[in-house]
PDB file of C-alpha atoms in Angstrom:
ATOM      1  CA  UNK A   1     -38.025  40.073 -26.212  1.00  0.00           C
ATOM      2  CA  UNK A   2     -34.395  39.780 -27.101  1.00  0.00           C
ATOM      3  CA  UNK A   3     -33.218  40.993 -24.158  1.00  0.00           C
ATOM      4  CA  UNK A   4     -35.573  38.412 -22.049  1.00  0.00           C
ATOM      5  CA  UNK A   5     -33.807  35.451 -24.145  1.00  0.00           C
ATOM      6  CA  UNK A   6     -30.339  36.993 -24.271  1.00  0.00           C
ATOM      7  CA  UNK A   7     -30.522  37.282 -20.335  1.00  0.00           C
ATOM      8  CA  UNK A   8     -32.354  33.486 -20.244  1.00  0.00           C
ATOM      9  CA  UNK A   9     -29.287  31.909 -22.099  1.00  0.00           C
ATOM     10  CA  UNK A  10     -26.781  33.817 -19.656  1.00  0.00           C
ATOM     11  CA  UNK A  11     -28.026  33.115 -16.999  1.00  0.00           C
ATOM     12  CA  UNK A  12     -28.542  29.710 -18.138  1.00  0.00           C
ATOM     13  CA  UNK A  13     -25.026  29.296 -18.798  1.00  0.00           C
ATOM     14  CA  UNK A  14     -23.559  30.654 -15.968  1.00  0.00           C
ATOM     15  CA  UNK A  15     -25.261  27.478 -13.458  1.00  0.00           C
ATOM     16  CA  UNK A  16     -24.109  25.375 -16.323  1.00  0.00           C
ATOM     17  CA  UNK A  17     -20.806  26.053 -16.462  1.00  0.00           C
ATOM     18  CA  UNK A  18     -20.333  25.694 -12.550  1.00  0.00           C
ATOM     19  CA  UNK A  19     -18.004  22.928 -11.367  1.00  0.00           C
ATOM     20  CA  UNK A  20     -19.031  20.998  -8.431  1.00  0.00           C
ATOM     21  CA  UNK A  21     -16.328  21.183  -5.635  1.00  0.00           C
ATOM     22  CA  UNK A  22     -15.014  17.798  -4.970  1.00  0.00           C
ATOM     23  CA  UNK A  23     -14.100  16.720  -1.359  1.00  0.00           C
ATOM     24  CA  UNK A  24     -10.649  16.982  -0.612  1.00  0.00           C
ATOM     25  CA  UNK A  25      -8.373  14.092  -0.804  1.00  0.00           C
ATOM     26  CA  UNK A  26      -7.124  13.064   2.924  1.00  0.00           C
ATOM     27  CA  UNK A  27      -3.901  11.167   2.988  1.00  0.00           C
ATOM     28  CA  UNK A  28      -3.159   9.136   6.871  1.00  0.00           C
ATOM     29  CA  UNK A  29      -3.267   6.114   8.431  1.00  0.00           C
ATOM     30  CA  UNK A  30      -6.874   5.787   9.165  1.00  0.00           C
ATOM     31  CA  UNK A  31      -8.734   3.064   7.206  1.00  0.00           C
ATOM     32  CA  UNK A  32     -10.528   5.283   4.231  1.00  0.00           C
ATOM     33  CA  UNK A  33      -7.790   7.637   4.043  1.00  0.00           C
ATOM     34  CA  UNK A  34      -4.807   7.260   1.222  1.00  0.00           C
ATOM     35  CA  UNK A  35      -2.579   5.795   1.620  1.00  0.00           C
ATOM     36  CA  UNK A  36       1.155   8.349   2.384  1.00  0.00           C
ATOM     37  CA  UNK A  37       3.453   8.007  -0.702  1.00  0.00           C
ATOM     38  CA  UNK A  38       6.574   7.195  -0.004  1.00  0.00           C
ATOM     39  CA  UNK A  39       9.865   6.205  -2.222  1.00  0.00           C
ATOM     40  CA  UNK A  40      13.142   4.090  -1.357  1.00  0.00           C
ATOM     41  CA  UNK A  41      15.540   2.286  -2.148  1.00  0.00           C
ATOM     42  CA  UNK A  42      15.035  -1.866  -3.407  1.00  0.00           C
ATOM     43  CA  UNK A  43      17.570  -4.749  -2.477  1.00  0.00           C
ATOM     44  CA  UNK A  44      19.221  -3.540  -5.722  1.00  0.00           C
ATOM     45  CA  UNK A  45      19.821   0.321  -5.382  1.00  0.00           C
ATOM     46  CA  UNK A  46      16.809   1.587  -7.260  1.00  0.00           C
ATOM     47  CA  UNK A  47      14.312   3.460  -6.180  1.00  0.00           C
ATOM     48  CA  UNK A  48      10.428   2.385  -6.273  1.00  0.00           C
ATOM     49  CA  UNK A  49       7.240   4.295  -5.301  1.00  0.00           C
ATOM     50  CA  UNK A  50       4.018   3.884  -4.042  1.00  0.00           C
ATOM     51  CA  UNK A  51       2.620   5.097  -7.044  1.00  0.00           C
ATOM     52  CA  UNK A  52       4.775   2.504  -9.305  1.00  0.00           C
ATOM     53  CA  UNK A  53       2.998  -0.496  -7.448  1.00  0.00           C
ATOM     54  CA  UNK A  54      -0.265  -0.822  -9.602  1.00  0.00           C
ATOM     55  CA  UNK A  55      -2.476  -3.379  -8.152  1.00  0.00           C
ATOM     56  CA  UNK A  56      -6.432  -4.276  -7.335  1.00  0.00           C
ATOM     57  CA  UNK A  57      -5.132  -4.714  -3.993  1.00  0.00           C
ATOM     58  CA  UNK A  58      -1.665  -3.794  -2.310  1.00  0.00           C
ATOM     59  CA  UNK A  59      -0.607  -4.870   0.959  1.00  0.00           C
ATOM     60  CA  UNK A  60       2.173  -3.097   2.402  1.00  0.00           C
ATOM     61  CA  UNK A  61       4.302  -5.672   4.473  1.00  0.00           C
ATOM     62  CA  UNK A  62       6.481  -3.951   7.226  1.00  0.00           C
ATOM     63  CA  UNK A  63       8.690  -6.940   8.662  1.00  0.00           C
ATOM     64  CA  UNK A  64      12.412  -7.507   8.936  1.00  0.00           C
ATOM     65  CA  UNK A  65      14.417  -9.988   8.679  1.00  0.00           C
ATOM     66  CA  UNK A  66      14.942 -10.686  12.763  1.00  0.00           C
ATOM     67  CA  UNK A  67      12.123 -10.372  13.093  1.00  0.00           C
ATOM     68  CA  UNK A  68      10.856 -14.084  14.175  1.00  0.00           C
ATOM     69  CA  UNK A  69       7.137 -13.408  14.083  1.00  0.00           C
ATOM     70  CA  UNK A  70       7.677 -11.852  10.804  1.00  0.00           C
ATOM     71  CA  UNK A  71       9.098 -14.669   9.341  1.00  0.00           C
ATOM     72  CA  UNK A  72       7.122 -17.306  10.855  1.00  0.00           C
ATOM     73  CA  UNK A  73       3.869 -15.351   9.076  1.00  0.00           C
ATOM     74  CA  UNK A  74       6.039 -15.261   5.823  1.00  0.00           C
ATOM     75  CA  UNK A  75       4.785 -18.791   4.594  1.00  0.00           C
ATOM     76  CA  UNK A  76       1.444 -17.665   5.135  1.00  0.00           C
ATOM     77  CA  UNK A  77       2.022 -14.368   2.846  1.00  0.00           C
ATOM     78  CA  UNK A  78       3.563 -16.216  -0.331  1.00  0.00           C
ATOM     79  CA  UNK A  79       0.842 -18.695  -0.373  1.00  0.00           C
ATOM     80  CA  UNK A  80      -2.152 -15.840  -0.552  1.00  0.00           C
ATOM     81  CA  UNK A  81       0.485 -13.987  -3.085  1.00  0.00           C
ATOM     82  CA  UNK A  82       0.815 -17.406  -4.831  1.00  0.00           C
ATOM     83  CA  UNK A  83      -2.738 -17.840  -4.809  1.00  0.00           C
ATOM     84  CA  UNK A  84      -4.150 -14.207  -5.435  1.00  0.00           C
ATOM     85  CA  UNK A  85      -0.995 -12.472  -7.434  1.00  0.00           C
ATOM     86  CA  UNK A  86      -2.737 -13.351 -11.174  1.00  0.00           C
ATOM     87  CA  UNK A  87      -6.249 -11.511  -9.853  1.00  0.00           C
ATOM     88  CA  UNK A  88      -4.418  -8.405  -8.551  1.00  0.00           C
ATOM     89  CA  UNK A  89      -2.998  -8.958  -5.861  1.00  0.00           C
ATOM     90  CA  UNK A  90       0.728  -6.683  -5.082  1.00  0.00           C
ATOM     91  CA  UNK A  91       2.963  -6.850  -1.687  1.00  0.00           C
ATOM     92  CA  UNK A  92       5.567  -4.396  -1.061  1.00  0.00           C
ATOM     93  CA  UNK A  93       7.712  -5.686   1.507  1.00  0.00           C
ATOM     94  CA  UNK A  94       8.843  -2.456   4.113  1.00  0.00           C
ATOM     95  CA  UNK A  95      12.035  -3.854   5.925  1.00  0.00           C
ATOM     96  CA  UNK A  96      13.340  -2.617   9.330  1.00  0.00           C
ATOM     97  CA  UNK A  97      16.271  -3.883   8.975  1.00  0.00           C
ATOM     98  CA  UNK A  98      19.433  -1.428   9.426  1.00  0.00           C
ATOM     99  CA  UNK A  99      22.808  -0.156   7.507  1.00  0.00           C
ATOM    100  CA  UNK A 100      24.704  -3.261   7.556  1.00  0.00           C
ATOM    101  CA  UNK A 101      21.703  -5.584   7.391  1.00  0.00           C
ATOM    102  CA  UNK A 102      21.358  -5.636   3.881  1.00  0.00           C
ATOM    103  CA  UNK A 103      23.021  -9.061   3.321  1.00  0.00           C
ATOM    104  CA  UNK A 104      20.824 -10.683   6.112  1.00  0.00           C
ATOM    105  CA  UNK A 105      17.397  -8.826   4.430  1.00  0.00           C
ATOM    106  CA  UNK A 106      18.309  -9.861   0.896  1.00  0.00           C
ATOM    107  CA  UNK A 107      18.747 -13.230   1.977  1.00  0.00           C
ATOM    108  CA  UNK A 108      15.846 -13.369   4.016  1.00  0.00           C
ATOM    109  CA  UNK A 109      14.108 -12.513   0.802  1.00  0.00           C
ATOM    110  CA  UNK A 110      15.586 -15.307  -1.370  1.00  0.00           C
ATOM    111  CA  UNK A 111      14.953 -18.230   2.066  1.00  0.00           C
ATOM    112  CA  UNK A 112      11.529 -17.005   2.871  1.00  0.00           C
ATOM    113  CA  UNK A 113      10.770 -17.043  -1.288  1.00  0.00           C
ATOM    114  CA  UNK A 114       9.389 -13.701  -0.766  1.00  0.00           C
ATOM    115  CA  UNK A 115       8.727 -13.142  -4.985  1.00  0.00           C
ATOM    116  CA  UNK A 116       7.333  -9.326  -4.583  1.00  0.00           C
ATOM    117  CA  UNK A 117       8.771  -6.115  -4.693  1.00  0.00           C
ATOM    118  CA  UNK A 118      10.734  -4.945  -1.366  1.00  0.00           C
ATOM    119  CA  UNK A 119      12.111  -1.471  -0.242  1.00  0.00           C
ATOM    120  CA  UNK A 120      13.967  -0.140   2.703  1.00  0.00           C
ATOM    121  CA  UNK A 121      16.086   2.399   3.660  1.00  0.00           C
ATOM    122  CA  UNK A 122      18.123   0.588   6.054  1.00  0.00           C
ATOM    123  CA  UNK A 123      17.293   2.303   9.406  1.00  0.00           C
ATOM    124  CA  UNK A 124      15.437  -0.273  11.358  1.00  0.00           C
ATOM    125  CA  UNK A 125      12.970   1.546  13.725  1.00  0.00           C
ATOM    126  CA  UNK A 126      13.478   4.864  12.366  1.00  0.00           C
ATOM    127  CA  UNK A 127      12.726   3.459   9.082  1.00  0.00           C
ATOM    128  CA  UNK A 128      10.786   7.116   7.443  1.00  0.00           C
ATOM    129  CA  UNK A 129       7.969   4.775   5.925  1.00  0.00           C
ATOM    130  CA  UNK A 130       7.197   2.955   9.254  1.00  0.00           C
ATOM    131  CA  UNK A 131       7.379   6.268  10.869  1.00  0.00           C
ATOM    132  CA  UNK A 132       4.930   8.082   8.664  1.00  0.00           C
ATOM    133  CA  UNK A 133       2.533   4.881   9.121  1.00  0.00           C
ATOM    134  CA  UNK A 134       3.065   4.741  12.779  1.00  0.00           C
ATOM    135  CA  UNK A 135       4.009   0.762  12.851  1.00  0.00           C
ATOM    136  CA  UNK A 136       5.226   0.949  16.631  1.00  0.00           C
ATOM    137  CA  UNK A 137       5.263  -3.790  15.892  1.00  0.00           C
ATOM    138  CA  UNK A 138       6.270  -6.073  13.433  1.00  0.00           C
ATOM    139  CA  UNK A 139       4.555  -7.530  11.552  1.00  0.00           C
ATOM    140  CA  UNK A 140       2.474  -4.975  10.436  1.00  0.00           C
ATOM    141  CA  UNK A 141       0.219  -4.459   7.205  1.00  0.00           C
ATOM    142  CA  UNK A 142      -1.589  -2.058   5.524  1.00  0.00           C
ATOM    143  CA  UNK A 143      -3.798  -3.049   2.363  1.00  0.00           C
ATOM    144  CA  UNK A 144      -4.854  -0.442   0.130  1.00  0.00           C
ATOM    145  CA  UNK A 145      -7.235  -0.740  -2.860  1.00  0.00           C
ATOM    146  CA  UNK A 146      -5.736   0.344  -6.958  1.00  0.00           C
ATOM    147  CA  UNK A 147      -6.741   3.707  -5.812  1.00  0.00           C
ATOM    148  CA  UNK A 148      -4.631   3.722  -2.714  1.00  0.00           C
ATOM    149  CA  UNK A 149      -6.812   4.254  -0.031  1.00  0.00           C
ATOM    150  CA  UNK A 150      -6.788   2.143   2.864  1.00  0.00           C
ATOM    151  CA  UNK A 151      -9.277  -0.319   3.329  1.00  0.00           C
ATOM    152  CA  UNK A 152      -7.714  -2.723   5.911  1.00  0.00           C
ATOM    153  CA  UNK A 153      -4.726  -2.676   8.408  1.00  0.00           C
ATOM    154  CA  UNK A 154      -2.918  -4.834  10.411  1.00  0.00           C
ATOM    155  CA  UNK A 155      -4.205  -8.310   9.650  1.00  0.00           C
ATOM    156  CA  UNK A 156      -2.228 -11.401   9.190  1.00  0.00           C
ATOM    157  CA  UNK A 157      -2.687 -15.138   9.366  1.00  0.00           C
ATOM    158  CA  UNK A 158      -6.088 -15.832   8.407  1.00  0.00           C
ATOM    159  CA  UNK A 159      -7.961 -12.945   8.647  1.00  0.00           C
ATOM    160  CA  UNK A 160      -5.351 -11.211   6.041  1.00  0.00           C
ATOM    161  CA  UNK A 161      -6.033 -14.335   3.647  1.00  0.00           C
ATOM    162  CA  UNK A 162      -9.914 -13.633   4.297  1.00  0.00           C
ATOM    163  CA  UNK A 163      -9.782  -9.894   3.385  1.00  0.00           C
ATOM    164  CA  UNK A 164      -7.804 -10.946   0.308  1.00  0.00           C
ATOM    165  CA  UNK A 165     -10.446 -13.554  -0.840  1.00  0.00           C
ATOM    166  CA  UNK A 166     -13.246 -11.078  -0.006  1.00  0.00           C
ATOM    167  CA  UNK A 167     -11.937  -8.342  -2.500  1.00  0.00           C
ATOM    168  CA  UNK A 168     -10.323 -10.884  -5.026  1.00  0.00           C
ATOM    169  CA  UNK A 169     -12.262 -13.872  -4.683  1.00  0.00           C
ATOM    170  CA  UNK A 170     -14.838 -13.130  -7.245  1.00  0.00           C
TER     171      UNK A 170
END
């Protein structure tokens, strides 16, 4: 009879004690996957990461300062950031500007009153963010949820504001 509970209490154990595999994590471009981390350098010289950004939502903003259809959609940007910044709301401006830019993309920053964080690595098209996310056009935006997966890309004007509301609005 001991041996029938002995061998009950292993074997119960044994299922107990099992983890459950978990599916893998899958980091692209694709809306549901998560979002590539990334690091560079900000307007002044220090470096910021994907993972520093901590946000309900984060849109990642590739632009650039000659851009004209970039900045024209600026305006639209701060006011959602403006409006949806205090419910958890980040931006982290990507710029494709280039070396010897830097002046011109800083003070794009200050005119447009672009108040978020902003990164580059000063090599316009072959910019190694905009490269790992594919952005072939600017503007371009990718919006991620706190866990960094993407739930959205490439919307701007209204339809970015709408997906904003949608997950902030509450």
């Amino acid at each position: 009879m001991k041996s029938y509970i002995l061998l009950f209490l292993v074997a119960t154990l044994s299922f107990s004690c099992k983890q459950e595999p978990k599916a893998p994590i899958v980091y692209g471009t694709n809306i549901g996957d998560y979002a590539p981390t990334f690091t560079a350098k900000t307007p002044e010289g220090t470096d910021l990461a994907l993972a520093d950004i901590k946000g309900e939502v984060i849109i990642l903003d590739f632009w650039a300062s000659w851009c004209e259809p970039c900045r024209r959609e600026n305006p639209n940007v701060v006011k959602m950031y403006n409006k949806y910044h205090d419910k958890g709301l980040e931006i982290v401006g990507i710029s494709l500007d280039k070396a010897g830019q830097k002046q011109r993309w800083t003070n794009a920053i200050q005119k447009d009153k672009l108040t978020w964080k902003h990164l580059s690595n000063l090599k316009g098209w072959s910019e190694p963010i905009a490269q790992t996310y594919g952005v072939r056009s600017i503007p371009a935006t990718y919006i991620l949820d706190g866990e960094g997966k993407i739930i959205a890309k490439n919307l701007r004007g209204k339809a970015l504001e709408d997906k904003i509301a949608e997950i902030l609005g509450h």
